GROMACS .gro file of C-alpha atoms in nm:
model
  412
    1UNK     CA    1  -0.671   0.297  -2.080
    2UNK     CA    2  -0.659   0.431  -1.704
    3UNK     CA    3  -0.589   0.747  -1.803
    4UNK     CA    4  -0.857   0.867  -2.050
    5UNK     CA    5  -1.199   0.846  -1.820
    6UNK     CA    6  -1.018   1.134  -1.650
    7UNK     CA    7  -0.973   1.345  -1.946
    8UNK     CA    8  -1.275   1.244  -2.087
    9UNK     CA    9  -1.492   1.348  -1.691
   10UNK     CA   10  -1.287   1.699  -1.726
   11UNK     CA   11  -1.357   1.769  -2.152
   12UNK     CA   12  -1.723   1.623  -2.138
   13UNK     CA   13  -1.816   1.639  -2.517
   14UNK     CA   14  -1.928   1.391  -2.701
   15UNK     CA   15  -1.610   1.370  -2.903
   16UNK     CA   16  -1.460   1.236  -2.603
   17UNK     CA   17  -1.661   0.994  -2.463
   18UNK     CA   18  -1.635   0.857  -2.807
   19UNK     CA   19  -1.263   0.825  -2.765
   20UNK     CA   20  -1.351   0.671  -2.426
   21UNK     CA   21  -1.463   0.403  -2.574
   22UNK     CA   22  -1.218   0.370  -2.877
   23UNK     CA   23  -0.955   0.347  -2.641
   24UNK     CA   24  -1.106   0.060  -2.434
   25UNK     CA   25  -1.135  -0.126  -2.735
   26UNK     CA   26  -0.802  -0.136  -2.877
   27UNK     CA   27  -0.710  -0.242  -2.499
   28UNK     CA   28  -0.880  -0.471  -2.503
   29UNK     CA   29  -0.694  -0.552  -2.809
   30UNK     CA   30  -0.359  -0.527  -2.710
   31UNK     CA   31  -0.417  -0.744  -2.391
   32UNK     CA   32  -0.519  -1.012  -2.678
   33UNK     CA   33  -0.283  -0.972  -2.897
   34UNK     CA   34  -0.004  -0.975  -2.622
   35UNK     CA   35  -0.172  -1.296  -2.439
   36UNK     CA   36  -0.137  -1.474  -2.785
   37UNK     CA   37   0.215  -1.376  -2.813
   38UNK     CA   38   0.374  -1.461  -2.476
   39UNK     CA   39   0.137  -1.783  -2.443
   40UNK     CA   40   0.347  -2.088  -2.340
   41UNK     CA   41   0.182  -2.287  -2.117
   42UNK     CA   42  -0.058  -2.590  -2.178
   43UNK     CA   43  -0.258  -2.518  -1.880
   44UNK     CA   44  -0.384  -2.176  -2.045
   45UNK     CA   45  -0.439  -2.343  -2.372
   46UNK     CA   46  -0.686  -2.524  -2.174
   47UNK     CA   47  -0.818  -2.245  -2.008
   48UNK     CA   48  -0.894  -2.028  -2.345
   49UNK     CA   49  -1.013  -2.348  -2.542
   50UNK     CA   50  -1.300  -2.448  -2.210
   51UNK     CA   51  -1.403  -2.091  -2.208
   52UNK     CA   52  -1.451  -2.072  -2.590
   53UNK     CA   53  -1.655  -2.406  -2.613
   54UNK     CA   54  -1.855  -2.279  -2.251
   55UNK     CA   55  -1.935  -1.937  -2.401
   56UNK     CA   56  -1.987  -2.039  -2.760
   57UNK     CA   57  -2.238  -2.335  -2.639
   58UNK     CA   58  -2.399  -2.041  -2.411
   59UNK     CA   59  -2.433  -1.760  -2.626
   60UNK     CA   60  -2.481  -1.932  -2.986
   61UNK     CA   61  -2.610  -2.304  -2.972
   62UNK     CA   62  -2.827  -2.241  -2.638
   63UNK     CA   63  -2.933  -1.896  -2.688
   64UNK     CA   64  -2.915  -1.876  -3.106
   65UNK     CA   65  -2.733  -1.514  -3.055
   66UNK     CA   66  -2.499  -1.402  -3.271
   67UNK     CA   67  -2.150  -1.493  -3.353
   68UNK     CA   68  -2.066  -1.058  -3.307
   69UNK     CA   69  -2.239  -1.105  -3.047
   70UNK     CA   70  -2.032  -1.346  -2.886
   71UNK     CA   71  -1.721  -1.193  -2.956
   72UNK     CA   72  -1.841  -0.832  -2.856
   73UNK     CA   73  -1.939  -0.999  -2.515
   74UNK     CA   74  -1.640  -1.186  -2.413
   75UNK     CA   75  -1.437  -0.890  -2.381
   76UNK     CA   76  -1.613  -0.837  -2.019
   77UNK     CA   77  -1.339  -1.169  -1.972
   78UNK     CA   78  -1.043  -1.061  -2.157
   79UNK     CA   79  -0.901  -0.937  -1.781
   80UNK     CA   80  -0.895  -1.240  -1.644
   81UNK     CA   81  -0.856  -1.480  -1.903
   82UNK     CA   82  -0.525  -1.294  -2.080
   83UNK     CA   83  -0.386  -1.073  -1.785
   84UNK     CA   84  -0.237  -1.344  -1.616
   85UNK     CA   85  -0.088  -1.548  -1.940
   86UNK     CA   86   0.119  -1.194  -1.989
   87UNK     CA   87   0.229  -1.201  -1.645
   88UNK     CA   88   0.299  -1.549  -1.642
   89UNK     CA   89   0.520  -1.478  -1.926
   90UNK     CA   90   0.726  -1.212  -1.738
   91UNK     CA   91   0.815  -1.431  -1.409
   92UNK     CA   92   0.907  -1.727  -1.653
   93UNK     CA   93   1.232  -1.524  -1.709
   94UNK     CA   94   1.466  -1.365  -1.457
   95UNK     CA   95   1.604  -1.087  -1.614
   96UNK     CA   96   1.243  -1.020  -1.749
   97UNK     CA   97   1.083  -1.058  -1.401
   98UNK     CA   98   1.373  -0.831  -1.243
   99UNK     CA   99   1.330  -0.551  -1.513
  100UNK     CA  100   0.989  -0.512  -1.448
  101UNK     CA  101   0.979  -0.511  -1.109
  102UNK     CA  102   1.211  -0.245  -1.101
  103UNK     CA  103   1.068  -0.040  -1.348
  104UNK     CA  104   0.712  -0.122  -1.173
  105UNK     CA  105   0.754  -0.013  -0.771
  106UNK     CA  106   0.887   0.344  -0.923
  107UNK     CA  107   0.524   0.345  -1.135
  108UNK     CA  108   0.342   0.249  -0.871
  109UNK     CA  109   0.401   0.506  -0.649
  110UNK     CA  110   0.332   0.749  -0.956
  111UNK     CA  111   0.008   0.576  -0.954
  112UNK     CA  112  -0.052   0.674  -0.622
  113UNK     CA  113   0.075   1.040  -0.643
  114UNK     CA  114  -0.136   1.045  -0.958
  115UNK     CA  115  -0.479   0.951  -0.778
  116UNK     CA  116  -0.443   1.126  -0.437
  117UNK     CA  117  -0.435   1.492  -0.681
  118UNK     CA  118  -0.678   1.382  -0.964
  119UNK     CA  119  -0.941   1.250  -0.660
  120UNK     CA  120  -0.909   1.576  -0.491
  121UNK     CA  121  -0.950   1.748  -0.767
  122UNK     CA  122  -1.292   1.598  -0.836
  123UNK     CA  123  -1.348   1.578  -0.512
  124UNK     CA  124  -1.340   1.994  -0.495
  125UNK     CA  125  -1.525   2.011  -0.813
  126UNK     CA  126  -1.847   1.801  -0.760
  127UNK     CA  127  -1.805   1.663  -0.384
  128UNK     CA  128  -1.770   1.251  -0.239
  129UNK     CA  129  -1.974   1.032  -0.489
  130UNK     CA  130  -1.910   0.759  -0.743
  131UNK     CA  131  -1.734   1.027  -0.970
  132UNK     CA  132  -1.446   1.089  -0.788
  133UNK     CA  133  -1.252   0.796  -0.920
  134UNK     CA  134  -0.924   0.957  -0.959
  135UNK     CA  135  -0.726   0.866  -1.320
  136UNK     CA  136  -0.994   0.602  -1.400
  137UNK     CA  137  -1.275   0.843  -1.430
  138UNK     CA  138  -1.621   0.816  -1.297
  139UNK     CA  139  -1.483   0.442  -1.124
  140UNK     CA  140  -1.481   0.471  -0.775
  141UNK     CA  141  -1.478   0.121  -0.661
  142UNK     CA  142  -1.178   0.053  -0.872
  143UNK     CA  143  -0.987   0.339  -0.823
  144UNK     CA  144  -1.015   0.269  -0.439
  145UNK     CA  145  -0.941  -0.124  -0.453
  146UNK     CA  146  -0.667  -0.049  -0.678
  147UNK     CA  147  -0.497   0.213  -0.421
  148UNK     CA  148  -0.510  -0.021  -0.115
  149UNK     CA  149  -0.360  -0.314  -0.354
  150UNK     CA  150  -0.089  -0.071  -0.456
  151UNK     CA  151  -0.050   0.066  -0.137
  152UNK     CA  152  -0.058  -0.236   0.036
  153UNK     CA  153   0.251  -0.403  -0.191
  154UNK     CA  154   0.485  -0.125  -0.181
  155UNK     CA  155   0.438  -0.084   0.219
  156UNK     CA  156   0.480  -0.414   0.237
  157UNK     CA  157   0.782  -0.425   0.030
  158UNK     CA  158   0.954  -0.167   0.232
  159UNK     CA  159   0.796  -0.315   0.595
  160UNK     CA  160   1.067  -0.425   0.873
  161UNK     CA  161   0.891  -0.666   1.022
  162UNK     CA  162   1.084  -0.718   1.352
  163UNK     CA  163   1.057  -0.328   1.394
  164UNK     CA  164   0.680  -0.286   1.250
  165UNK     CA  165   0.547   0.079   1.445
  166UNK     CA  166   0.888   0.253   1.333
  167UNK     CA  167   0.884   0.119   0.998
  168UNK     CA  168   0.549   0.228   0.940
  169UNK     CA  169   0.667   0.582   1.071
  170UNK     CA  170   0.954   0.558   0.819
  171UNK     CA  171   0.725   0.449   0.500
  172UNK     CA  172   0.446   0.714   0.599
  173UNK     CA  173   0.396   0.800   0.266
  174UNK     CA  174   0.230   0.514   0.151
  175UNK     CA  175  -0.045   0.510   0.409
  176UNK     CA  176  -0.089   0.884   0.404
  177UNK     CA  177  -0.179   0.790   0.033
  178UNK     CA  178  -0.487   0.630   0.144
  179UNK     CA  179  -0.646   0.943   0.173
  180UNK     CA  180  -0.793   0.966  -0.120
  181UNK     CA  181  -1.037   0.664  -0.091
  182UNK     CA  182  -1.258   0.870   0.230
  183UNK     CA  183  -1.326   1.148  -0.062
  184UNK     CA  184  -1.602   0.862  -0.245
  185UNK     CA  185  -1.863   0.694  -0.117
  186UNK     CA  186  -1.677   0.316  -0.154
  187UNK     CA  187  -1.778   0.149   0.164
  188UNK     CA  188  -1.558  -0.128   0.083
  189UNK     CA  189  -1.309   0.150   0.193
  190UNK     CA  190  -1.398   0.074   0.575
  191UNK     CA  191  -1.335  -0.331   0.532
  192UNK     CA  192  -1.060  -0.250   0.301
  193UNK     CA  193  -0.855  -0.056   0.557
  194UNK     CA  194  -0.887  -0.204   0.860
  195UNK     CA  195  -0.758  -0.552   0.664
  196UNK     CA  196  -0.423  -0.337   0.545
  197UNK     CA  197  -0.313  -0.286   0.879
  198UNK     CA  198  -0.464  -0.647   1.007
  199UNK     CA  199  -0.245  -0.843   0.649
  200UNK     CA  200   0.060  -0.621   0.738
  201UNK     CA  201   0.159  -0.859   1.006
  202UNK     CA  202   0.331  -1.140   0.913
  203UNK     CA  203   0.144  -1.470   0.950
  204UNK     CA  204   0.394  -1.711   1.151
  205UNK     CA  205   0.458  -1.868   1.525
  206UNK     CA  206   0.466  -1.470   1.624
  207UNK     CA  207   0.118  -1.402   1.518
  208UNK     CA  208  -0.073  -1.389   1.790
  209UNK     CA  209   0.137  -1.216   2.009
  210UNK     CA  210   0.184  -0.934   1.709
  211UNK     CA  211  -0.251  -0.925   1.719
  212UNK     CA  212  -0.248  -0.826   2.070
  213UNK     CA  213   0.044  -0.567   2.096
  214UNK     CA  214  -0.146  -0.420   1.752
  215UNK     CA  215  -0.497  -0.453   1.852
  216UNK     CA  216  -0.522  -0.106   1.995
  217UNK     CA  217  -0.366   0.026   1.669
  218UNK     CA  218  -0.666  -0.175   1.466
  219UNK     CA  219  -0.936  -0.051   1.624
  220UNK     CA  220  -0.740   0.311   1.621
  221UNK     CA  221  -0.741   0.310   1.291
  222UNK     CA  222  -1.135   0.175   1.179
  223UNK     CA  223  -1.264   0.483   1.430
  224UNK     CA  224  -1.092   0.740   1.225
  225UNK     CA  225  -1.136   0.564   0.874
  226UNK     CA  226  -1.561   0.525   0.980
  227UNK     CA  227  -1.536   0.904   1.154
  228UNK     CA  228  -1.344   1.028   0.769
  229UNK     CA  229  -1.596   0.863   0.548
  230UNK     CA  230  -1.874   1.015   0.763
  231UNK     CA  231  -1.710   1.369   0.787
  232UNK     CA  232  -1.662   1.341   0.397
  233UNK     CA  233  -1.976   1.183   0.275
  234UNK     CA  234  -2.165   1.410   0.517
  235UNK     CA  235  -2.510   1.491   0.347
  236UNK     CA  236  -2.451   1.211   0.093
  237UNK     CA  237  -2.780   0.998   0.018
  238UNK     CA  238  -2.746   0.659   0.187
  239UNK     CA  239  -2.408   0.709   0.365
  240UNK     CA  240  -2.508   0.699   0.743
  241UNK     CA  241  -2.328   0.407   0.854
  242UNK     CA  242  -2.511   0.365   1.173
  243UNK     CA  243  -2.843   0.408   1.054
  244UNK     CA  244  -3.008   0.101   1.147
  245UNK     CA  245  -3.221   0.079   0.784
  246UNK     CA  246  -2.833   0.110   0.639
  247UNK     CA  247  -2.730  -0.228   0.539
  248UNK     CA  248  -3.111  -0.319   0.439
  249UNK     CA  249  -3.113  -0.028   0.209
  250UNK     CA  250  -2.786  -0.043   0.044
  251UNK     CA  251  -2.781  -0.458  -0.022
  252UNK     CA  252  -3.153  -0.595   0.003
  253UNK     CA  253  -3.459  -0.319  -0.006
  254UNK     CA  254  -3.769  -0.461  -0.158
  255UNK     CA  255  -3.791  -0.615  -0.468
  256UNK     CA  256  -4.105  -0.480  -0.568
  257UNK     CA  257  -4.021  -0.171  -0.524
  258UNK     CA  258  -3.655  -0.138  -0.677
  259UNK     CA  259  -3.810  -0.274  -0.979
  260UNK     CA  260  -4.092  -0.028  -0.997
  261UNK     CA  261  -3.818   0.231  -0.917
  262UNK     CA  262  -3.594   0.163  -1.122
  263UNK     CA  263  -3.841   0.158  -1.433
  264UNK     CA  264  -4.002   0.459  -1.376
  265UNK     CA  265  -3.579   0.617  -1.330
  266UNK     CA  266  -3.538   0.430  -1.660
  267UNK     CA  267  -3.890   0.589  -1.843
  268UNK     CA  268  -3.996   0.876  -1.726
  269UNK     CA  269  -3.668   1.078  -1.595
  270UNK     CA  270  -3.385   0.911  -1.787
  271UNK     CA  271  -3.155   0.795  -1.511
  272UNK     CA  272  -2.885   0.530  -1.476
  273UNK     CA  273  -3.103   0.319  -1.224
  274UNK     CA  274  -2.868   0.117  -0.968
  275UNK     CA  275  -3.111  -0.109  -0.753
  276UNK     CA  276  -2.941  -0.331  -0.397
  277UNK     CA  277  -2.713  -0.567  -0.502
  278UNK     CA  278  -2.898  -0.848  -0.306
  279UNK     CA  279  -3.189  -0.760  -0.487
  280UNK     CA  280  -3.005  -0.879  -0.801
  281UNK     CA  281  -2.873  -1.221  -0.677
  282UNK     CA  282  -3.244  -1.274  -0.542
  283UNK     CA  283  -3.377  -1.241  -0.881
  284UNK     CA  284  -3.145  -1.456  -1.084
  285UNK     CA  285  -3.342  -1.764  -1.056
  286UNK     CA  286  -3.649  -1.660  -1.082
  287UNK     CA  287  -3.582  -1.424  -1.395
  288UNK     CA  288  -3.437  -1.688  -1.584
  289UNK     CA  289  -3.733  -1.907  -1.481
  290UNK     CA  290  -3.971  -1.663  -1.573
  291UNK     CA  291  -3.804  -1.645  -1.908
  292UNK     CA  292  -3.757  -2.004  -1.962
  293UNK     CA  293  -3.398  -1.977  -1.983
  294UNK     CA  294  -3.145  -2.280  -1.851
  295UNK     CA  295  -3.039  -2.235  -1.503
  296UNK     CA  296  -2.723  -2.451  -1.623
  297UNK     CA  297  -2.632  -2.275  -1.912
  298UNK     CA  298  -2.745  -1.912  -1.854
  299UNK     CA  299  -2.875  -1.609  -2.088
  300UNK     CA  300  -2.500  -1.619  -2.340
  301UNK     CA  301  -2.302  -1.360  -2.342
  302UNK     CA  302  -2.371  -0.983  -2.457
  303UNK     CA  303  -2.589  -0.856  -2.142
  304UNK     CA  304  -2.290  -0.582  -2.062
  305UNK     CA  305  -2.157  -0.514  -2.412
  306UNK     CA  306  -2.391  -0.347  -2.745
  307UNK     CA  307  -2.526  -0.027  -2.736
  308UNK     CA  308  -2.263   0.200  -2.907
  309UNK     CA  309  -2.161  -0.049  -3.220
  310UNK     CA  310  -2.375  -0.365  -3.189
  311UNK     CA  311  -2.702  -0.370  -3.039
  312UNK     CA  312  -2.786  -0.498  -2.730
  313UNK     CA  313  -2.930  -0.826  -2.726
  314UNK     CA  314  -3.352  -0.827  -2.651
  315UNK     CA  315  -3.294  -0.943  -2.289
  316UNK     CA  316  -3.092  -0.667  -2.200
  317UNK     CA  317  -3.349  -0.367  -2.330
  318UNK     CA  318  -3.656  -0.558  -2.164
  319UNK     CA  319  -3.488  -0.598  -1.789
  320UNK     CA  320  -3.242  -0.272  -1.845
  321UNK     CA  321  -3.412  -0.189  -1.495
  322UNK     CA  322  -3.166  -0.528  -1.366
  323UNK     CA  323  -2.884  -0.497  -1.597
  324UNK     CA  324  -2.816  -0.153  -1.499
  325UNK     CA  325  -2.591   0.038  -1.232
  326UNK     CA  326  -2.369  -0.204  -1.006
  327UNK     CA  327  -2.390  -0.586  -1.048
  328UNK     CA  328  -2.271  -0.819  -0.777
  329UNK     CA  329  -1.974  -1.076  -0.980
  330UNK     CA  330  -2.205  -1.341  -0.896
  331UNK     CA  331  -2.469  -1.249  -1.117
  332UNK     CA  332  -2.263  -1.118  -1.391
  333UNK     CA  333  -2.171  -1.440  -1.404
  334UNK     CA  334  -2.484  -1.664  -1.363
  335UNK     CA  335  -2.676  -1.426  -1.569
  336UNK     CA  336  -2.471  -1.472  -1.864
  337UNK     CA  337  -2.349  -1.856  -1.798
  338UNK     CA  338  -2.518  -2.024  -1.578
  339UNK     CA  339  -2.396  -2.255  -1.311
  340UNK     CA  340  -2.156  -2.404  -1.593
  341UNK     CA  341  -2.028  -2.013  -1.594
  342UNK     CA  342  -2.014  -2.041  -1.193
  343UNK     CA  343  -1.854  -2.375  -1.181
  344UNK     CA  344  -1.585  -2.259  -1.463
  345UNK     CA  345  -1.506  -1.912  -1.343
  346UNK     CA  346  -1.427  -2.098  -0.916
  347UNK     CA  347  -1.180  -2.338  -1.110
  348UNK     CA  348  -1.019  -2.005  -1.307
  349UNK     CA  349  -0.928  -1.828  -0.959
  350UNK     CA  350  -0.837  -2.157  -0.785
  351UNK     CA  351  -0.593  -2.158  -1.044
  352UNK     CA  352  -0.456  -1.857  -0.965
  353UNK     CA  353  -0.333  -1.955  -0.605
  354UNK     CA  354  -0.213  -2.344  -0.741
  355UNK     CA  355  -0.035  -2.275  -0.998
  356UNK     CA  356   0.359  -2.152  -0.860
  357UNK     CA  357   0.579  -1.994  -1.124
  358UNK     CA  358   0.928  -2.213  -1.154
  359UNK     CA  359   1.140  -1.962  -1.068
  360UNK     CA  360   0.935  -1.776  -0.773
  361UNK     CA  361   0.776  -2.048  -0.578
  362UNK     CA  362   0.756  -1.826  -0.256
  363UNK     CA  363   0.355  -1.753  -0.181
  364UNK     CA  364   0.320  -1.443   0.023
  365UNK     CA  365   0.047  -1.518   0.188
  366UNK     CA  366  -0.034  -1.208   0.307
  367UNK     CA  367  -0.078  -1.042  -0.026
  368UNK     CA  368  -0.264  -1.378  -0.144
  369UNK     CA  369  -0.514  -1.302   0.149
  370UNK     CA  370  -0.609  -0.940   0.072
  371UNK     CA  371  -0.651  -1.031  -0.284
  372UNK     CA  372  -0.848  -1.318  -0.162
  373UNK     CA  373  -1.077  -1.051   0.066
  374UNK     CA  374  -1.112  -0.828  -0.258
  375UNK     CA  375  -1.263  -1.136  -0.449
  376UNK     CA  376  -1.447  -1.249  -0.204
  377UNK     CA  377  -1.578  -0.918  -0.142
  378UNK     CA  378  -1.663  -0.879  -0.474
  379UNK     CA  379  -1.868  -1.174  -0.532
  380UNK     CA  380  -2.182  -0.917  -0.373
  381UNK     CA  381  -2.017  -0.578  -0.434
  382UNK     CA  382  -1.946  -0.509  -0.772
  383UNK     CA  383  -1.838  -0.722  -1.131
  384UNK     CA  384  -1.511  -0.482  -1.172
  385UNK     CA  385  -1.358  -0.768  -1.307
  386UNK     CA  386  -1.528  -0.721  -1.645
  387UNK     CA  387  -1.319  -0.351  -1.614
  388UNK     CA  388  -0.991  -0.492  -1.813
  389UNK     CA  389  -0.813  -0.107  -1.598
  390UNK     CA  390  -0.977  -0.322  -1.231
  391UNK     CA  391  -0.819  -0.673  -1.388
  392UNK     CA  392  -0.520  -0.600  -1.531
  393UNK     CA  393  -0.366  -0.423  -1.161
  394UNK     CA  394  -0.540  -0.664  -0.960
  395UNK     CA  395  -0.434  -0.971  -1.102
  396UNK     CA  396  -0.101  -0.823  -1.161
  397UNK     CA  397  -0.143  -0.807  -0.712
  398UNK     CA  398  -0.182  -1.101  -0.689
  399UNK     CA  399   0.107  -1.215  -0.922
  400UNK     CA  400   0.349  -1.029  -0.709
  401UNK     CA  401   0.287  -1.248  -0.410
  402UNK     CA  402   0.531  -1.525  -0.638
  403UNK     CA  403   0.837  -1.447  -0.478
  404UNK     CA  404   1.180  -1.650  -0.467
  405UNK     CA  405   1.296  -1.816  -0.196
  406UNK     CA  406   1.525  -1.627   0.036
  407UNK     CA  407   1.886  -1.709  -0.035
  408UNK     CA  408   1.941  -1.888   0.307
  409UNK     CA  409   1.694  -2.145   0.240
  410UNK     CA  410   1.860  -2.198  -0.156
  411UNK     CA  411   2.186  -2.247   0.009
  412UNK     CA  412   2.080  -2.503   0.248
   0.00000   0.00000   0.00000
């Protein structure tokens, strides 16, 4: 699934891209098929049963779309409503949780190995941009989350904590394998990196004395990771971080004039349009207003899916202008369901962080707070959580903050 947009970026036929999307489906398959196979819990009964009556009420009663496509359009959810039952599933079992893990930290450096030569690669070939998204293809925001999440684990993992400058000399490797997120034009990158080094100390009585020793080492590190993306992205549209029109021209612009823009892209010269992301969450209401469409209860599902198989639904060819490019989670979500959709989806991730496995009760809460940042961060930046290849390694991040408890505190 991770590996084809790669092939596919390199071959560029039309015969691929087809198998592009073949191969997404019958992910998107297995992720079902294994979630309904390893499902034991009540709790995600619950969870698949509110989402079916939520979506079904949305897309079908509400909206009078139809049943294909309802089914077509969940799959934009499959990540996050089967990724964790299957990892649930492994840390309900020791020797299954073990094996895994010790399979998975030799993979995940792969991974890493794997993306620092396929980003270079495009990197050489057509310069920084959105394409240069290592294994994943054209995907730059996920391939560079999904490096400082991998990253960040197996440093962790390895860290001495007592003796943190010479243990990060010792596990160099992993941080030198950051590299390859300054060769796209991800400024998450720059928030992204200084909160590795920031998360890597460990939260206790020691903290703040830890913040001040490491301070210099912080502040070391943003300089050369803003000086790398500059040097990198140099000549890249829209990349001067200090311009002072920067942030108003990559999050709000006018509204007026992104849409104009972005139909006339759309029309006349045939381009994927990809208007501010603020722009988009400023519109929400009023779009659905201006349509007559329930604030509550949203548009149904099927804005992101049609268009190869199905067709896409009428809203989604009218305002392709809005639907287009980048969305901001938030209004992939209120688009399509609504404040019932807002409401459900804040309960889903709570759920995440409450709900312990048995056997690994242990929260590391530093892992639990960068995954927390990358949600967070997404909620404006991008929906990669309808990507089932973003999903499936970031939830699986997050599930590897369950740790047991050390042996000292078992025996006493």
């Amino acid at each position: 699934m991770s590996g084809v947009g790669f092939v596919v970026q390199q071959v560029d036929t039309p015969a691929m891209e087809t198998l592009d999307h073949t191969v997404n489906l019958l992910a998107d398959i297995t992720i079902l098929v294994l979630a309904l196979l390893t499902i034991r819990h009540r709790f995600d009964w619950l969870v698949l049963a509110s989402f079916t009556l939520l979506t079904f009420m949305s897309t079908c009663m509400i909206n009078h779309l139809s049943l294909a496509t309802w089914v077509n359009g969940s799959r934009v959810f499959f990540g996050v409503l089967f990724v964790p039952i299957v990892l649930r599933y492994i840390w309900d079992d020791e020797t299954r949780h073990d094996r895994f893990i010790a399979r998975l930290d030799k993979h995940l450096y792969i991974f890493l190995l794997l993306m620092a030569f396929t980003m270079t690669i495009q990197y050489m070939q057509i310069g920084a941009g959105d394409y240069v998204g290592g294994i994943f293809g054209p995907k730059s925001g996920i391939a560079s989350i999904c490096i400082y999440c991998v990253s960040f684990y197996l440093l962790r993992k390895n860290l001495d904590t007592e003796n943190i400058l010479s243990s990060l000399a010792k596990n160099w490797r992993f941080i030198v394998l950051l590299y390859p997120t300054f060769l796209n034009e991800t400024k998450i990158s720059l928030v992204l990196i200084v909160l590795y080094f920031i998360l890597l100390i460990p939260i206790d009585r020691k903290l703040a004395l830890r913040l001040i020793v490491g301070f210099p080492l912080i502040v070391l590190v943003g300089m050369v990771g803003v000086t790398s993306y500059m040097a990198v992205n140099q000549g890249s549209e829209g990349t001067n971080l200090y311009a002072d029109d920067f942030v108003v021209n990559y999050l709000i612009d006018d509204t007026d004039e992104a849409e104009v823009n972005a139909n006339y892209a759309l029309k006349y010269l045939d381009e994927r349009t990809d208007i501010p992301r603020m722009v988009k969450i400023v519109l929400m209401v009023p779009t659905l207003e201006d349509n007559q469409v329930s604030l509550f209860w949203g548009l149904g599902l099927g804005l992101y899916k049609g268009g190869t198989t199905l067709e896409q639904t009428e809203f989604a060819i009218e305002y392709q202008w809005l639907i287009e490019g980048t969305s901001p989670y938030v209004f992939h979500i209120f688009m399509q369901l609504g404040w019932a959709g807002a409401i459900w989806t804040i309960l889903l991730f709570l759920s995440f962080y409450l709900r312990k496995p048995p056997l690994y009760p242990r929260r590391d809460v530093n892992i639990q707070l960068f995954f927390t940042a990358v949600a967070i961060a997404l909620l404006v930046y991008a929906d990669l959580w309808r990507e089932l290849a973003f999903a499936f390694p970031a939830l699986l991040f997050l599930q590897l903050s369950w740790t047991r408890e050390p042996q000292a505190e078992i025996a006493s």
